[in-house]
CSV table of C-alpha atoms in Angstrom, one decimal:
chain,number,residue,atom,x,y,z
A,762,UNK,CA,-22.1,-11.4,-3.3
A,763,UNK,CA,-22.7,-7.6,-3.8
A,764,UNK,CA,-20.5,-5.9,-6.2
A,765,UNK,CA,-17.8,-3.9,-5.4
A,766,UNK,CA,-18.0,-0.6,-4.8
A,767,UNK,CA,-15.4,1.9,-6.5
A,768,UNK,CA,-14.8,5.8,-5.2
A,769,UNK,CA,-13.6,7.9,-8.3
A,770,UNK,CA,-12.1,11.2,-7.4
A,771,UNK,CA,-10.8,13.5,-10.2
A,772,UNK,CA,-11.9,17.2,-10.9
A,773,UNK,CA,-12.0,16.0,-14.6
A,774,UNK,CA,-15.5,15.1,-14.6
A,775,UNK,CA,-15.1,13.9,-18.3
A,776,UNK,CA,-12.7,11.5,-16.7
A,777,UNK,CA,-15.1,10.4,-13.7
A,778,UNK,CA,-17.8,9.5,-15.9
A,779,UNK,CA,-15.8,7.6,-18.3
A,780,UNK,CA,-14.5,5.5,-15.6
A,781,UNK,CA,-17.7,5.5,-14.5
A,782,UNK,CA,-18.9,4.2,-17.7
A,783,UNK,CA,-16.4,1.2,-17.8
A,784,UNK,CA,-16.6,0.4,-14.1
A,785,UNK,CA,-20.5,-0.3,-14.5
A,786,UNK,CA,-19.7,-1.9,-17.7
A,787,UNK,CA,-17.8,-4.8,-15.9
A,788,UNK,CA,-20.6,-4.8,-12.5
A,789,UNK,CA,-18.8,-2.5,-10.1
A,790,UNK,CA,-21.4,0.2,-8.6
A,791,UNK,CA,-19.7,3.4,-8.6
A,792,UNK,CA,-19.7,6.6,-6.2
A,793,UNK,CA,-17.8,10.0,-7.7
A,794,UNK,CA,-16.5,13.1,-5.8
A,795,UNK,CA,-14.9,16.0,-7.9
A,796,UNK,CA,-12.3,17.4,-5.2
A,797,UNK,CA,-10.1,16.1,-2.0
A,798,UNK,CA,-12.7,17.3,0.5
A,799,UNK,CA,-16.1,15.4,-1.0
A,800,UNK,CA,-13.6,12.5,-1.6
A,801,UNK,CA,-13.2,12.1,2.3
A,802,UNK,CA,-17.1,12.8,3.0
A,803,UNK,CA,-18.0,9.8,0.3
A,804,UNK,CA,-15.5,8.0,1.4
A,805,UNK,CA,-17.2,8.1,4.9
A,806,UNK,CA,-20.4,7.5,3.7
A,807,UNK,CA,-20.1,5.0,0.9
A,808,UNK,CA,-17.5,2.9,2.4
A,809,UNK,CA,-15.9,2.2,-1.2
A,810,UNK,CA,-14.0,-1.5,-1.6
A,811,UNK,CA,-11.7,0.6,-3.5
A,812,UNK,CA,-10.5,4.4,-4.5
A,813,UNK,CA,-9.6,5.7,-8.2
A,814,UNK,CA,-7.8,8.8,-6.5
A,815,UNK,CA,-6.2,11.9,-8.7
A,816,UNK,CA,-3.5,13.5,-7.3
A,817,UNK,CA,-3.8,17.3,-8.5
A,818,UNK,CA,-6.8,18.5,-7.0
A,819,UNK,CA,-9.0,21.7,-5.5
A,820,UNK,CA,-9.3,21.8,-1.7
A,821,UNK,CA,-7.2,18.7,-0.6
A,822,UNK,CA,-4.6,17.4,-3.0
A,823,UNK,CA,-4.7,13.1,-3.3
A,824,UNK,CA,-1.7,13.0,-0.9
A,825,UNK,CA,-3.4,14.7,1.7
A,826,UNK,CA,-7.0,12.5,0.7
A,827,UNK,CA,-5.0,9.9,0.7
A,828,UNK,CA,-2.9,10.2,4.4
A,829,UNK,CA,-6.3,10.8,5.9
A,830,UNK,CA,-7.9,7.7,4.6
A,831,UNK,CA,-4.8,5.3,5.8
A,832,UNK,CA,-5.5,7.0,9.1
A,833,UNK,CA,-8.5,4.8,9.4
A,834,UNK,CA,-8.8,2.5,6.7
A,835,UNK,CA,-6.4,0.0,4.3
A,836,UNK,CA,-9.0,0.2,1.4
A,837,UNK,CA,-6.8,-0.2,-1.3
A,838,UNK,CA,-6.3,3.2,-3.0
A,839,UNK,CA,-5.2,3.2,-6.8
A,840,UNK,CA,-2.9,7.1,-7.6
A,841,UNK,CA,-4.0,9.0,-11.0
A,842,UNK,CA,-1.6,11.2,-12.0
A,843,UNK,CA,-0.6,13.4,-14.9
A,844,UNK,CA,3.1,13.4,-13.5
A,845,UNK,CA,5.6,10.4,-13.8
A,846,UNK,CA,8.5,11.4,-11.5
A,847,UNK,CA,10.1,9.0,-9.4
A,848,UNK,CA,9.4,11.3,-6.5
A,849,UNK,CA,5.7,10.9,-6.7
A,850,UNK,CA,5.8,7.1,-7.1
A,851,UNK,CA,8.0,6.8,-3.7
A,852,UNK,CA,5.8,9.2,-1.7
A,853,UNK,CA,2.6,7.9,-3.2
A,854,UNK,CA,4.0,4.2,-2.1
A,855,UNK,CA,5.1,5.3,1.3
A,856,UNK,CA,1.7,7.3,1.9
A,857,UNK,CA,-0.1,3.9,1.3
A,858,UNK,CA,-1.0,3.9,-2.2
A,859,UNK,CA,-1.8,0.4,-3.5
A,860,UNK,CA,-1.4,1.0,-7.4
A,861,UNK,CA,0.1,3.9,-9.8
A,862,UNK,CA,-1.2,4.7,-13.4
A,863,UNK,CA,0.2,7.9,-15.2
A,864,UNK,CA,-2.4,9.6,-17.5
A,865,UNK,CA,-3.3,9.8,-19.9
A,866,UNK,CA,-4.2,6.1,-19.5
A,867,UNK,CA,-6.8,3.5,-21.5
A,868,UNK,CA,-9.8,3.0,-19.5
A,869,UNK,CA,-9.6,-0.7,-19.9
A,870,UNK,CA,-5.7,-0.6,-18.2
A,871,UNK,CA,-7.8,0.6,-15.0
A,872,UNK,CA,-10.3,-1.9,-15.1
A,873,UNK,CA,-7.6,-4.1,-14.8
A,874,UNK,CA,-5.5,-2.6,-12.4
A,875,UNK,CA,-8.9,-2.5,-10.5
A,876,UNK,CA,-9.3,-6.4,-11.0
A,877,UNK,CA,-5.6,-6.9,-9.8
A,878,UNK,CA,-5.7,-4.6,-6.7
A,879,UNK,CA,-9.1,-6.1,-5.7
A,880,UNK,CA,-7.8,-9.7,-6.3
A,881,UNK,CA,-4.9,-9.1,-4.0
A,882,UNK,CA,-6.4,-7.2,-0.9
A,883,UNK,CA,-9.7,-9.4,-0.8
A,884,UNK,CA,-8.7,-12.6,0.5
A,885,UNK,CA,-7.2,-11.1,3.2
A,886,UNK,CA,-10.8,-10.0,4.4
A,887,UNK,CA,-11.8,-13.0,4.1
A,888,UNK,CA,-9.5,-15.0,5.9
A,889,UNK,CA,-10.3,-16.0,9.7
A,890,UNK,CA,-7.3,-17.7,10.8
A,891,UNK,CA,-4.6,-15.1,12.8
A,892,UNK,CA,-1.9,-14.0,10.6
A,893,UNK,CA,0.8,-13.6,13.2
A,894,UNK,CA,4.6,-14.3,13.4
A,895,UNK,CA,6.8,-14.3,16.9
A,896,UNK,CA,10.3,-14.3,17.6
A,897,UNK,CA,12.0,-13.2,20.5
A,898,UNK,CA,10.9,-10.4,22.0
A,899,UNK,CA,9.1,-9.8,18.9
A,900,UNK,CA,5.5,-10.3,17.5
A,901,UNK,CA,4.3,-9.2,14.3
A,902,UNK,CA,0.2,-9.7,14.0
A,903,UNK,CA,-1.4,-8.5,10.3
A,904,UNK,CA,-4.8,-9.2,12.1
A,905,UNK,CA,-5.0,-6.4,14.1
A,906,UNK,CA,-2.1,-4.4,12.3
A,907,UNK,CA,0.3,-4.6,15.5
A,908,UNK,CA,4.0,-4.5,16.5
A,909,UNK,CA,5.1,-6.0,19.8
A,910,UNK,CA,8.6,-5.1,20.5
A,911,UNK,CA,10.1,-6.6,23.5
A,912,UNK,CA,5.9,-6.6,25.2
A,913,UNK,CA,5.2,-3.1,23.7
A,914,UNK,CA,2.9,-2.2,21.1
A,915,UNK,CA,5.0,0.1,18.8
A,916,UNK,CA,2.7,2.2,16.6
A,917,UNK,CA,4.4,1.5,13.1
A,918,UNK,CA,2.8,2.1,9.6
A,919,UNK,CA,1.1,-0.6,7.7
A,920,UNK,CA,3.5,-1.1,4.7
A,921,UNK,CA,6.3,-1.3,7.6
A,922,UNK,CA,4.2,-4.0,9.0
A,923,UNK,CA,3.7,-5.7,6.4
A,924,UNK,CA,7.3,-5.6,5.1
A,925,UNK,CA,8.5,-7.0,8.5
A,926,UNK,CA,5.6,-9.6,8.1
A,927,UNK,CA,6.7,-10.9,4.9
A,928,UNK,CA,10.6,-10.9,5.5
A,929,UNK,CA,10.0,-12.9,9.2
A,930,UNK,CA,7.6,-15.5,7.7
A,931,UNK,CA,10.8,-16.5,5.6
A,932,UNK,CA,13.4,-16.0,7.8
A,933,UNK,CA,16.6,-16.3,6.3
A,934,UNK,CA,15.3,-16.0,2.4
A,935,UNK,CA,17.1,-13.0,0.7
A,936,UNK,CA,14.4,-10.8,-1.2
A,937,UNK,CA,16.1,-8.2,-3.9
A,938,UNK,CA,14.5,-4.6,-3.7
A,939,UNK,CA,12.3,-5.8,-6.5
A,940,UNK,CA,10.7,-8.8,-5.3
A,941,UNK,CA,10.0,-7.3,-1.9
A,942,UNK,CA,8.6,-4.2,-4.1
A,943,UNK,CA,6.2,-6.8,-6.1
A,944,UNK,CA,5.6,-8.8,-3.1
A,945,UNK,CA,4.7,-6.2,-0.7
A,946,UNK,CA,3.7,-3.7,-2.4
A,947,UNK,CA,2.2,-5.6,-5.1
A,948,UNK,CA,3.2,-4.1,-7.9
A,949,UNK,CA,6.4,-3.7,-10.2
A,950,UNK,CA,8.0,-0.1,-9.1
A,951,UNK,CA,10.6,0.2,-12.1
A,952,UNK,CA,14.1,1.7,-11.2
A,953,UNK,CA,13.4,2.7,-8.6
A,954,UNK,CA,13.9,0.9,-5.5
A,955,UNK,CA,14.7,3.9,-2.8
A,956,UNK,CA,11.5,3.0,-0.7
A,957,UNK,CA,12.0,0.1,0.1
A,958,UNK,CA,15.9,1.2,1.9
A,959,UNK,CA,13.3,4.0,3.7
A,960,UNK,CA,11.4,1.8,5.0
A,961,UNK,CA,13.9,-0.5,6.2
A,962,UNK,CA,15.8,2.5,7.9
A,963,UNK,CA,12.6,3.2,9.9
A,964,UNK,CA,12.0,-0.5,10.8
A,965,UNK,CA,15.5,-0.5,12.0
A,966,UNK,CA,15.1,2.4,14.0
A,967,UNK,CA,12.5,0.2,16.1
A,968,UNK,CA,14.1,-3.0,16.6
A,969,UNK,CA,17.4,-1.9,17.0
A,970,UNK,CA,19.0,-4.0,19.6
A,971,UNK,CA,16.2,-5.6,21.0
A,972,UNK,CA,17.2,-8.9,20.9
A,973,UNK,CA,20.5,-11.1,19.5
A,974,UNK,CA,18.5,-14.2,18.1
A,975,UNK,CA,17.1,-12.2,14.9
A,976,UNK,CA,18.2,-9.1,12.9
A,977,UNK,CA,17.3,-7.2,9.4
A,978,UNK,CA,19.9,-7.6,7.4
A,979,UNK,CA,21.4,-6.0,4.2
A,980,UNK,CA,23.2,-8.7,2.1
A,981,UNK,CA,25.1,-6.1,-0.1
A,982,UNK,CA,24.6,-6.1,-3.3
A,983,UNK,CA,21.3,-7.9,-3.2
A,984,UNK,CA,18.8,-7.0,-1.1
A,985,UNK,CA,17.6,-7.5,2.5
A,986,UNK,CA,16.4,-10.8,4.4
A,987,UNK,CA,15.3,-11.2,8.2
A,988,UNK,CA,18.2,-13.0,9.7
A,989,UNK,CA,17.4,-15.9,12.4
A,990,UNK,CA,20.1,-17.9,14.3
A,991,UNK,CA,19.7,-21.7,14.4
């Protein structure tokens, strides 16, 4: 199996090649780009398995690198940032980010975080059978990345899909904020639990009153759970 390929985009080039330095260490082959608008062109041309992204950056900031890429791709994408603000977390989450680390940060905590994100979105790839779950009048399919709501494809963002996907494939099972934040997301999100109510809102805004066999509910005080009658 060919190693992994990992994009690292910072205009810290002290940064890039230390990364660089501890990726090759543990096999990965490594591509750098020094601002938001190289980032997209290697991204297009190396086809990374992964993308060390800064946020603060000349030309295109990671936010705007990093709405572009989910335009077209789900390779996991893991946020460097010199600024710990809840509000950067939530947007960084909501853009598509897969993973979070706050510099200044030990080289060897993103080697694992690579490890971890990697671990997670492989065996998707690798996985033939259809991932799919129907209700009435509803079908969510994490194959193609597709809503059906009442026979219509509803264009819908991938975290909302798959936060739909995991809540109906246990219908009825309360989730708290934080689990759903682990499970979905995939990685702990401490204190703060405000994106996961956003993109509940929006989910609710598609389904509302499509059909009286299944609902997303709040259980107050808890959480949130995909609500199926018997």
């Amino acid at each position: 199996m060919a190693a992994n390929k990992i994009l690292i985009v910072d205009d810290d080039k002290n940064i890039c090649e230390l990364l660089r330095l501890y990726m090759e260490k543990d096999g990965y082959t490594v591509a750098l780009a020094y601002d938001g608008e190289e980032a997209l062109s290697r991204f297009a041309s190396e086809g990374p398995d992964l993308i060390i992204l800064d946020v603060m950056m000349p030309k295109l900031d990671g936010w705007q690198v990093c709405r572009e890429i989910r335009k077209k791709s789900e390779v996991p994408i893991i946020m460097l940032t010199a600024k710990g603000e809840t509000f950067d977390k939530v947007l960084g989450l909501e853009l598509g980010a897969d993973d979070y680390v706050v510099k200044p940060f030990d080289a060897k905590e993103i080697v694992a975080r690579v490890k971890a994100v990697l671990r997670r979105t492989s065996p998707a790839k690798t996985e033939e059978e259809v991932k799919e779950v129907g209700y009435d009048k509803l079908t969510v399919n994490m194959t193609r990345y597709e809503l059906k709501v009442d026979g219509r494809v509803v264009d819908t963002p991938p975290k909302e899909l798959e936060l739909l996907f995991h809540l109906a494939s246990n219908p009825n099972r309360v989730y708290t904020r934080d689990q759903l934040l682990d499970e979905v997301w995939g990685f702990e999100y401490y204190g703060d639990s405000r994106t996961v109510d956003v993109h509940v809102k929006r989910l609710r805004e598609k389904l509302e009153g499509v059909s009286d066999q299944w609902s997303l509910k709040t259980v107050w005080g808890v959480g949130y759970k995909f609500e199926v009658k018997e």
